[in-house]
């Protein structure tokens, strides 16, 4: 598949253009996460809040406490109640409020409140974005769409944040202007997406789940997403799967109760929790959040060296995300994760060996290799466990519980992130250069687990994931029910009737016009 075809597939060009616009929502999230890397190294910020190693860990990770709340029930419930798009608009607006609270002159306690507000919005944005992309993307390219939107947007936000922070780091007057302006720059990104989103279609799968009495809304949205008409064969086939699955699964419990109602669903939830934990179990958040401080500790502390290195890495990571775009739907999720964890493990082995051998950073060649290894870890993450983890977790659940199940699954991501990121500054301070051995061990453990535990979801439609987890194929079971056939027949007959009415109206208008011209 060619370069252009991968990004803008002919039969899904409308969906591709629309979904790539979602990059603005993940970019907003990425900027918020990335800018704290720069701010935590700002001397005026450190002085203003009297930041030590413990406070640094709290400021960096406290948003994940409220993000966990969003994942537990707020994000999934919001996306279910108001739809994926309105959930995004509300969540981004909430994040903007959090940013404003952080940048106005305040105390340490108010800063933490602002970080908590931002964290809650962050979690809801992440949930709604991945759900929307997974539900709107074509089956054959779902992995690349979810990965590109979630990770590319995040890395783009991080890149803008690093270089914005780098530029502002030269401004020392007025006092505290640099970190405040750096933080507030993200607001236009969020507002841009809110405006853009009003030209978007709602997820056809959510429309069918929310309004089963009017399936034509789902069919119309699906046809437009697939750049076709309601009579196109592939639109009819996908709509058939949606209706058949919905008719079979409507007998099951929905919401949070439905997640624990069967062994198969509990198994999926365990896999979802495990899949999202793979994103953070290698310690990437700690390496990213404290990147500037880590580079300084490795001896790159002259002037703005650490921030510049950070910015260069962010630029490279943005490009490397595209490796995932071209490979994930070709080689599969599992293959890329195995390759990714193997490369990261090797890089961390070399890094740990060098930091242990040269704890005083007195060997310039070793310092250069150490930076190179950190680059390799960050770059590999961007095409492997970074984008693949949310792709898996967003596609393995049935529609009636997907929003809430995906949110709960993300607790695996949050648990690993908090467990490694919050104590990292103190741990690194006390253990010193040997601290990277922990990350090496965790990546090796993750590699082994992927080989023996993770199922492959490549090429399977969202409605046919059931068999993968030992359950009845919902589409096949739904096909045996006459209600599914009736719904499809009524939906299409309704569209045909509308077309006839439109055709008759057009005929009458044309006849009247002709009569007028004849002087009748």
PDB file of C-alpha atoms in Angstrom, residues 103-343:
ATOM      1  CA  UNK A 103      -1.242  30.082  35.541  1.00  0.00           C
ATOM      2  CA  UNK A 104      -2.870  32.809  37.638  1.00  0.00           C
ATOM      3  CA  UNK A 105      -0.807  33.920  40.677  1.00  0.00           C
ATOM      4  CA  UNK A 106      -1.566  31.366  43.357  1.00  0.00           C
ATOM      5  CA  UNK A 107      -0.315  29.139  46.148  1.00  0.00           C
ATOM      6  CA  UNK A 108       1.047  25.601  45.879  1.00  0.00           C
ATOM      7  CA  UNK A 109      -2.367  24.268  46.975  1.00  0.00           C
ATOM      8  CA  UNK A 110      -4.184  26.158  44.201  1.00  0.00           C
ATOM      9  CA  UNK A 111      -1.632  24.870  41.666  1.00  0.00           C
ATOM     10  CA  UNK A 112      -2.470  21.324  42.735  1.00  0.00           C
ATOM     11  CA  UNK A 113      -6.214  22.029  42.367  1.00  0.00           C
ATOM     12  CA  UNK A 114      -5.571  23.292  38.836  1.00  0.00           C
ATOM     13  CA  UNK A 115      -3.533  20.187  38.049  1.00  0.00           C
ATOM     14  CA  UNK A 116      -6.379  17.975  39.355  1.00  0.00           C
ATOM     15  CA  UNK A 117      -8.960  19.766  37.188  1.00  0.00           C
ATOM     16  CA  UNK A 118      -6.711  19.362  34.158  1.00  0.00           C
ATOM     17  CA  UNK A 119      -6.169  15.688  34.961  1.00  0.00           C
ATOM     18  CA  UNK A 120      -9.895  14.965  35.053  1.00  0.00           C
ATOM     19  CA  UNK A 121     -10.376  16.601  31.650  1.00  0.00           C
ATOM     20  CA  UNK A 122      -7.287  14.822  30.301  1.00  0.00           C
ATOM     21  CA  UNK A 123      -8.709  11.402  31.202  1.00  0.00           C
ATOM     22  CA  UNK A 124     -12.095  12.144  29.623  1.00  0.00           C
ATOM     23  CA  UNK A 125     -10.475  13.498  26.433  1.00  0.00           C
ATOM     24  CA  UNK A 126      -8.294  10.396  26.083  1.00  0.00           C
ATOM     25  CA  UNK A 127     -11.257   8.047  26.509  1.00  0.00           C
ATOM     26  CA  UNK A 128     -13.583   9.866  24.095  1.00  0.00           C
ATOM     27  CA  UNK A 129     -10.896  10.339  21.424  1.00  0.00           C
ATOM     28  CA  UNK A 130      -9.846   6.693  21.244  1.00  0.00           C
ATOM     29  CA  UNK A 131     -13.447   5.462  21.331  1.00  0.00           C
ATOM     30  CA  UNK A 132     -14.444   7.782  18.509  1.00  0.00           C
ATOM     31  CA  UNK A 133     -11.519   6.851  16.268  1.00  0.00           C
ATOM     32  CA  UNK A 134     -11.874   3.093  16.889  1.00  0.00           C
ATOM     33  CA  UNK A 135     -15.615   3.204  16.136  1.00  0.00           C
ATOM     34  CA  UNK A 136     -15.306   5.331  12.987  1.00  0.00           C
ATOM     35  CA  UNK A 137     -12.167   3.846  11.429  1.00  0.00           C
ATOM     36  CA  UNK A 138     -12.426   1.142   8.718  1.00  0.00           C
ATOM     37  CA  UNK A 139     -11.612  -2.340   9.997  1.00  0.00           C
ATOM     38  CA  UNK A 140      -8.547  -2.908   7.796  1.00  0.00           C
ATOM     39  CA  UNK A 141      -6.876   0.312   8.971  1.00  0.00           C
ATOM     40  CA  UNK A 142      -8.261   0.653  12.501  1.00  0.00           C
ATOM     41  CA  UNK A 143      -4.938   0.049  14.212  1.00  0.00           C
ATOM     42  CA  UNK A 144      -3.110   2.656  12.156  1.00  0.00           C
ATOM     43  CA  UNK A 145      -5.863   5.255  12.574  1.00  0.00           C
ATOM     44  CA  UNK A 146      -6.097   4.839  16.349  1.00  0.00           C
ATOM     45  CA  UNK A 147      -2.309   4.750  16.701  1.00  0.00           C
ATOM     46  CA  UNK A 148      -1.657   7.713  14.428  1.00  0.00           C
ATOM     47  CA  UNK A 149      -4.321   9.925  15.987  1.00  0.00           C
ATOM     48  CA  UNK A 150      -3.552   9.088  19.624  1.00  0.00           C
ATOM     49  CA  UNK A 151       0.252   8.983  19.448  1.00  0.00           C
ATOM     50  CA  UNK A 152       0.983  11.415  16.601  1.00  0.00           C
ATOM     51  CA  UNK A 153      -1.261  14.050  18.154  1.00  0.00           C
ATOM     52  CA  UNK A 154       0.253  13.470  21.572  1.00  0.00           C
ATOM     53  CA  UNK A 155       3.792  13.731  20.212  1.00  0.00           C
ATOM     54  CA  UNK A 156       2.896  16.840  18.204  1.00  0.00           C
ATOM     55  CA  UNK A 157       1.644  18.462  21.412  1.00  0.00           C
ATOM     56  CA  UNK A 158       4.802  17.407  23.223  1.00  0.00           C
ATOM     57  CA  UNK A 159       6.971  18.831  20.430  1.00  0.00           C
ATOM     58  CA  UNK A 160       5.184  22.193  20.491  1.00  0.00           C
ATOM     59  CA  UNK A 161       5.424  22.211  24.295  1.00  0.00           C
ATOM     60  CA  UNK A 162       9.164  21.483  24.400  1.00  0.00           C
ATOM     61  CA  UNK A 163      10.080  24.154  21.885  1.00  0.00           C
ATOM     62  CA  UNK A 164       7.644  26.685  23.336  1.00  0.00           C
ATOM     63  CA  UNK A 165       9.171  26.059  26.735  1.00  0.00           C
ATOM     64  CA  UNK A 166      12.673  26.217  25.299  1.00  0.00           C
ATOM     65  CA  UNK A 167      11.974  29.591  23.688  1.00  0.00           C
ATOM     66  CA  UNK A 168      10.329  30.975  26.827  1.00  0.00           C
ATOM     67  CA  UNK A 169      13.200  29.740  29.020  1.00  0.00           C
ATOM     68  CA  UNK A 170      15.262  32.720  27.765  1.00  0.00           C
ATOM     69  CA  UNK A 171      12.736  35.172  29.232  1.00  0.00           C
ATOM     70  CA  UNK A 172      13.411  35.892  32.899  1.00  0.00           C
ATOM     71  CA  UNK A 173      11.463  39.121  33.220  1.00  0.00           C
ATOM     72  CA  UNK A 174       8.778  39.768  34.330  1.00  0.00           C
ATOM     73  CA  UNK A 175       9.316  37.224  37.088  1.00  0.00           C
ATOM     74  CA  UNK A 176       7.588  33.840  36.408  1.00  0.00           C
ATOM     75  CA  UNK A 177       6.469  34.926  32.915  1.00  0.00           C
ATOM     76  CA  UNK A 178       8.215  32.022  31.130  1.00  0.00           C
ATOM     77  CA  UNK A 179       6.423  29.054  32.690  1.00  0.00           C
ATOM     78  CA  UNK A 180       3.061  30.850  32.808  1.00  0.00           C
ATOM     79  CA  UNK A 181       3.060  31.765  29.111  1.00  0.00           C
ATOM     80  CA  UNK A 182       4.395  28.297  28.207  1.00  0.00           C
ATOM     81  CA  UNK A 183       1.420  26.747  29.977  1.00  0.00           C
ATOM     82  CA  UNK A 184      -1.263  29.010  28.525  1.00  0.00           C
ATOM     83  CA  UNK A 185      -0.119  28.493  24.892  1.00  0.00           C
ATOM     84  CA  UNK A 186      -2.040  25.183  24.836  1.00  0.00           C
ATOM     85  CA  UNK A 187      -5.462  26.844  25.151  1.00  0.00           C
ATOM     86  CA  UNK A 188      -5.789  27.832  21.429  1.00  0.00           C
ATOM     87  CA  UNK A 189      -5.091  24.205  20.463  1.00  0.00           C
ATOM     88  CA  UNK A 190      -8.057  23.002  22.518  1.00  0.00           C
ATOM     89  CA  UNK A 191     -10.340  25.772  21.252  1.00  0.00           C
ATOM     90  CA  UNK A 192      -9.408  24.928  17.640  1.00  0.00           C
ATOM     91  CA  UNK A 193     -10.624  21.366  18.067  1.00  0.00           C
ATOM     92  CA  UNK A 194     -13.868  22.424  19.763  1.00  0.00           C
ATOM     93  CA  UNK A 195     -14.686  24.618  16.746  1.00  0.00           C
ATOM     94  CA  UNK A 196     -13.640  21.905  14.252  1.00  0.00           C
ATOM     95  CA  UNK A 197     -15.737  19.236  15.971  1.00  0.00           C
ATOM     96  CA  UNK A 198     -19.020  20.876  14.956  1.00  0.00           C
ATOM     97  CA  UNK A 199     -18.337  19.717  11.368  1.00  0.00           C
ATOM     98  CA  UNK A 200     -17.910  16.107  12.540  1.00  0.00           C
ATOM     99  CA  UNK A 201     -20.315  13.183  12.364  1.00  0.00           C
ATOM    100  CA  UNK A 202     -21.153  11.343  15.557  1.00  0.00           C
ATOM    101  CA  UNK A 203     -19.985   7.720  15.828  1.00  0.00           C
ATOM    102  CA  UNK A 204     -22.476   5.491  13.925  1.00  0.00           C
ATOM    103  CA  UNK A 205     -22.011   2.755  16.526  1.00  0.00           C
ATOM    104  CA  UNK A 206     -22.920   5.115  19.361  1.00  0.00           C
ATOM    105  CA  UNK A 207     -25.944   6.338  17.356  1.00  0.00           C
ATOM    106  CA  UNK A 208     -27.252   2.771  16.971  1.00  0.00           C
ATOM    107  CA  UNK A 209     -26.676   2.014  20.654  1.00  0.00           C
ATOM    108  CA  UNK A 210     -28.294   5.277  21.810  1.00  0.00           C
ATOM    109  CA  UNK A 211     -31.110   5.469  19.246  1.00  0.00           C
ATOM    110  CA  UNK A 212     -31.964   1.873  18.227  1.00  0.00           C
ATOM    111  CA  UNK A 213     -35.453   2.980  17.196  1.00  0.00           C
ATOM    112  CA  UNK A 214     -33.976   5.091  14.360  1.00  0.00           C
ATOM    113  CA  UNK A 215     -31.257   2.899  12.778  1.00  0.00           C
ATOM    114  CA  UNK A 216     -31.322   5.063   9.649  1.00  0.00           C
ATOM    115  CA  UNK A 217     -29.283   7.674  11.566  1.00  0.00           C
ATOM    116  CA  UNK A 218     -26.540   5.095  11.995  1.00  0.00           C
ATOM    117  CA  UNK A 219     -26.763   3.995   8.348  1.00  0.00           C
ATOM    118  CA  UNK A 220     -26.607   7.556   6.989  1.00  0.00           C
ATOM    119  CA  UNK A 221     -23.563   8.414   9.137  1.00  0.00           C
ATOM    120  CA  UNK A 222     -21.858   5.136   8.200  1.00  0.00           C
ATOM    121  CA  UNK A 223     -22.386   5.705   4.466  1.00  0.00           C
ATOM    122  CA  UNK A 224     -20.904   9.183   4.683  1.00  0.00           C
ATOM    123  CA  UNK A 225     -17.930   7.925   6.716  1.00  0.00           C
ATOM    124  CA  UNK A 226     -17.225   5.297   4.080  1.00  0.00           C
ATOM    125  CA  UNK A 227     -17.437   7.895   1.282  1.00  0.00           C
ATOM    126  CA  UNK A 228     -20.311   6.006  -0.329  1.00  0.00           C
ATOM    127  CA  UNK A 229     -24.073   5.567  -0.403  1.00  0.00           C
ATOM    128  CA  UNK A 230     -26.360   3.439   1.739  1.00  0.00           C
ATOM    129  CA  UNK A 231     -26.585   0.944  -1.143  1.00  0.00           C
ATOM    130  CA  UNK A 232     -22.839   0.334  -1.443  1.00  0.00           C
ATOM    131  CA  UNK A 233     -21.981  -3.289  -0.726  1.00  0.00           C
ATOM    132  CA  UNK A 234     -19.364  -2.594   1.940  1.00  0.00           C
ATOM    133  CA  UNK A 235     -21.677  -0.123   3.710  1.00  0.00           C
ATOM    134  CA  UNK A 236     -24.478  -2.708   3.690  1.00  0.00           C
ATOM    135  CA  UNK A 237     -22.139  -5.407   5.028  1.00  0.00           C
ATOM    136  CA  UNK A 238     -20.859  -3.226   7.887  1.00  0.00           C
ATOM    137  CA  UNK A 239     -24.386  -2.073   8.747  1.00  0.00           C
ATOM    138  CA  UNK A 240     -25.487  -5.713   8.701  1.00  0.00           C
ATOM    139  CA  UNK A 241     -22.788  -6.603  11.243  1.00  0.00           C
ATOM    140  CA  UNK A 242     -23.747  -3.639  13.426  1.00  0.00           C
ATOM    141  CA  UNK A 243     -27.454  -4.486  13.471  1.00  0.00           C
ATOM    142  CA  UNK A 244     -26.964  -8.252  13.889  1.00  0.00           C
ATOM    143  CA  UNK A 245     -24.537  -7.772  16.768  1.00  0.00           C
ATOM    144  CA  UNK A 246     -26.791  -5.182  18.419  1.00  0.00           C
ATOM    145  CA  UNK A 247     -29.868  -7.390  18.175  1.00  0.00           C
ATOM    146  CA  UNK A 248     -28.066 -10.336  19.731  1.00  0.00           C
ATOM    147  CA  UNK A 249     -26.291  -8.367  22.441  1.00  0.00           C
ATOM    148  CA  UNK A 250     -29.277  -6.284  23.566  1.00  0.00           C
ATOM    149  CA  UNK A 251     -30.242  -9.202  25.823  1.00  0.00           C
ATOM    150  CA  UNK A 252     -27.063  -8.632  27.865  1.00  0.00           C
ATOM    151  CA  UNK A 253     -26.621  -6.190  30.723  1.00  0.00           C
ATOM    152  CA  UNK A 254     -25.193  -2.813  29.838  1.00  0.00           C
ATOM    153  CA  UNK A 255     -22.994  -0.364  31.724  1.00  0.00           C
ATOM    154  CA  UNK A 256     -20.779  -1.324  34.633  1.00  0.00           C
ATOM    155  CA  UNK A 257     -22.944  -4.286  35.665  1.00  0.00           C
ATOM    156  CA  UNK A 258     -22.478  -5.800  32.226  1.00  0.00           C
ATOM    157  CA  UNK A 259     -18.707  -5.802  32.656  1.00  0.00           C
ATOM    158  CA  UNK A 260     -18.832  -8.407  35.404  1.00  0.00           C
ATOM    159  CA  UNK A 261     -21.868 -10.395  34.260  1.00  0.00           C
ATOM    160  CA  UNK A 262     -19.980 -13.152  32.405  1.00  0.00           C
ATOM    161  CA  UNK A 263     -16.627 -14.903  32.517  1.00  0.00           C
ATOM    162  CA  UNK A 264     -15.917 -13.817  28.936  1.00  0.00           C
ATOM    163  CA  UNK A 265     -16.497 -10.148  29.755  1.00  0.00           C
ATOM    164  CA  UNK A 266     -14.349 -10.355  32.885  1.00  0.00           C
ATOM    165  CA  UNK A 267     -11.630 -11.917  30.740  1.00  0.00           C
ATOM    166  CA  UNK A 268     -11.838  -9.029  28.283  1.00  0.00           C
ATOM    167  CA  UNK A 269     -11.609  -6.518  31.111  1.00  0.00           C
ATOM    168  CA  UNK A 270      -8.478  -8.252  32.416  1.00  0.00           C
ATOM    169  CA  UNK A 271      -6.956  -8.113  28.917  1.00  0.00           C
ATOM    170  CA  UNK A 272      -7.892  -4.436  28.609  1.00  0.00           C
ATOM    171  CA  UNK A 273      -6.255  -3.615  31.938  1.00  0.00           C
ATOM    172  CA  UNK A 274      -3.176  -5.599  30.912  1.00  0.00           C
ATOM    173  CA  UNK A 275      -2.992  -3.994  27.422  1.00  0.00           C
ATOM    174  CA  UNK A 276      -3.045  -0.429  28.740  1.00  0.00           C
ATOM    175  CA  UNK A 277      -0.508  -1.251  31.463  1.00  0.00           C
ATOM    176  CA  UNK A 278       1.914  -2.219  28.673  1.00  0.00           C
ATOM    177  CA  UNK A 279       1.987   1.416  27.614  1.00  0.00           C
ATOM    178  CA  UNK A 280       3.504   2.639  30.888  1.00  0.00           C
ATOM    179  CA  UNK A 281       5.075  -0.403  32.540  1.00  0.00           C
ATOM    180  CA  UNK A 282       8.471   0.302  30.930  1.00  0.00           C
ATOM    181  CA  UNK A 283       8.772   3.654  32.721  1.00  0.00           C
ATOM    182  CA  UNK A 284       8.425   5.878  29.659  1.00  0.00           C
ATOM    183  CA  UNK A 285       6.396   8.478  31.583  1.00  0.00           C
ATOM    184  CA  UNK A 286       9.180   8.919  34.142  1.00  0.00           C
ATOM    185  CA  UNK A 287      11.785   9.242  31.371  1.00  0.00           C
ATOM    186  CA  UNK A 288       9.595  11.794  29.540  1.00  0.00           C
ATOM    187  CA  UNK A 289       8.321  13.817  32.506  1.00  0.00           C
ATOM    188  CA  UNK A 290      11.772  14.203  34.040  1.00  0.00           C
ATOM    189  CA  UNK A 291      13.716  14.167  30.753  1.00  0.00           C
ATOM    190  CA  UNK A 292      15.316  17.578  31.253  1.00  0.00           C
ATOM    191  CA  UNK A 293      16.318  16.672  34.818  1.00  0.00           C
ATOM    192  CA  UNK A 294      17.634  13.264  33.700  1.00  0.00           C
ATOM    193  CA  UNK A 295      19.785  14.829  30.966  1.00  0.00           C
ATOM    194  CA  UNK A 296      21.162  17.276  33.528  1.00  0.00           C
ATOM    195  CA  UNK A 297      21.981  14.398  35.889  1.00  0.00           C
ATOM    196  CA  UNK A 298      23.855  12.651  33.059  1.00  0.00           C
ATOM    197  CA  UNK A 299      26.114  15.665  32.664  1.00  0.00           C
ATOM    198  CA  UNK A 300      24.263  17.655  29.984  1.00  0.00           C
ATOM    199  CA  UNK A 301      23.675  20.666  32.207  1.00  0.00           C
ATOM    200  CA  UNK A 302      25.394  23.582  30.499  1.00  0.00           C
ATOM    201  CA  UNK A 303      23.053  26.455  29.623  1.00  0.00           C
ATOM    202  CA  UNK A 304      19.930  25.122  27.882  1.00  0.00           C
ATOM    203  CA  UNK A 305      21.488  21.827  26.712  1.00  0.00           C
ATOM    204  CA  UNK A 306      18.963  19.577  28.456  1.00  0.00           C
ATOM    205  CA  UNK A 307      15.934  21.422  27.031  1.00  0.00           C
ATOM    206  CA  UNK A 308      17.438  21.469  23.516  1.00  0.00           C
ATOM    207  CA  UNK A 309      18.069  17.689  23.639  1.00  0.00           C
ATOM    208  CA  UNK A 310      14.479  17.234  24.792  1.00  0.00           C
ATOM    209  CA  UNK A 311      13.177  19.274  21.867  1.00  0.00           C
ATOM    210  CA  UNK A 312      15.256  17.346  19.320  1.00  0.00           C
ATOM    211  CA  UNK A 313      13.986  14.049  20.704  1.00  0.00           C
ATOM    212  CA  UNK A 314      10.374  15.266  20.508  1.00  0.00           C
ATOM    213  CA  UNK A 315      10.842  16.186  16.815  1.00  0.00           C
ATOM    214  CA  UNK A 316      12.233  12.746  15.993  1.00  0.00           C
ATOM    215  CA  UNK A 317       9.474  10.996  17.932  1.00  0.00           C
ATOM    216  CA  UNK A 318       6.815  12.798  15.915  1.00  0.00           C
ATOM    217  CA  UNK A 319       8.192  11.349  12.668  1.00  0.00           C
ATOM    218  CA  UNK A 320       8.778   7.868  14.087  1.00  0.00           C
ATOM    219  CA  UNK A 321       5.098   7.510  15.034  1.00  0.00           C
ATOM    220  CA  UNK A 322       4.439   7.019  11.307  1.00  0.00           C
ATOM    221  CA  UNK A 323       6.246   3.670  11.472  1.00  0.00           C
ATOM    222  CA  UNK A 324       3.197   2.445  13.364  1.00  0.00           C
ATOM    223  CA  UNK A 325       0.893   3.856  10.682  1.00  0.00           C
ATOM    224  CA  UNK A 326       2.513   1.712   7.972  1.00  0.00           C
ATOM    225  CA  UNK A 327       3.099  -1.479   9.958  1.00  0.00           C
ATOM    226  CA  UNK A 328       0.472  -2.145  12.637  1.00  0.00           C
ATOM    227  CA  UNK A 329      -2.276  -3.353  10.268  1.00  0.00           C
ATOM    228  CA  UNK A 330       0.244  -5.275   8.180  1.00  0.00           C
ATOM    229  CA  UNK A 331       2.248  -7.127  10.825  1.00  0.00           C
ATOM    230  CA  UNK A 332      -0.230  -6.988  13.702  1.00  0.00           C
ATOM    231  CA  UNK A 333      -0.296  -5.536  17.203  1.00  0.00           C
ATOM    232  CA  UNK A 334       1.523  -8.406  18.869  1.00  0.00           C
ATOM    233  CA  UNK A 335       4.505  -8.484  16.480  1.00  0.00           C
ATOM    234  CA  UNK A 336       5.166  -4.765  16.889  1.00  0.00           C
ATOM    235  CA  UNK A 337       4.948  -4.991  20.682  1.00  0.00           C
ATOM    236  CA  UNK A 338       7.449  -7.869  20.774  1.00  0.00           C
ATOM    237  CA  UNK A 339       9.868  -5.958  18.554  1.00  0.00           C
ATOM    238  CA  UNK A 340       9.364  -2.761  20.526  1.00  0.00           C
ATOM    239  CA  UNK A 341       9.967  -4.224  23.968  1.00  0.00           C
ATOM    240  CA  UNK A 342      12.989  -6.178  22.686  1.00  0.00           C
ATOM    241  CA  UNK A 343      14.618  -2.979  21.363  1.00  0.00           C
TER     242      UNK A 343
END
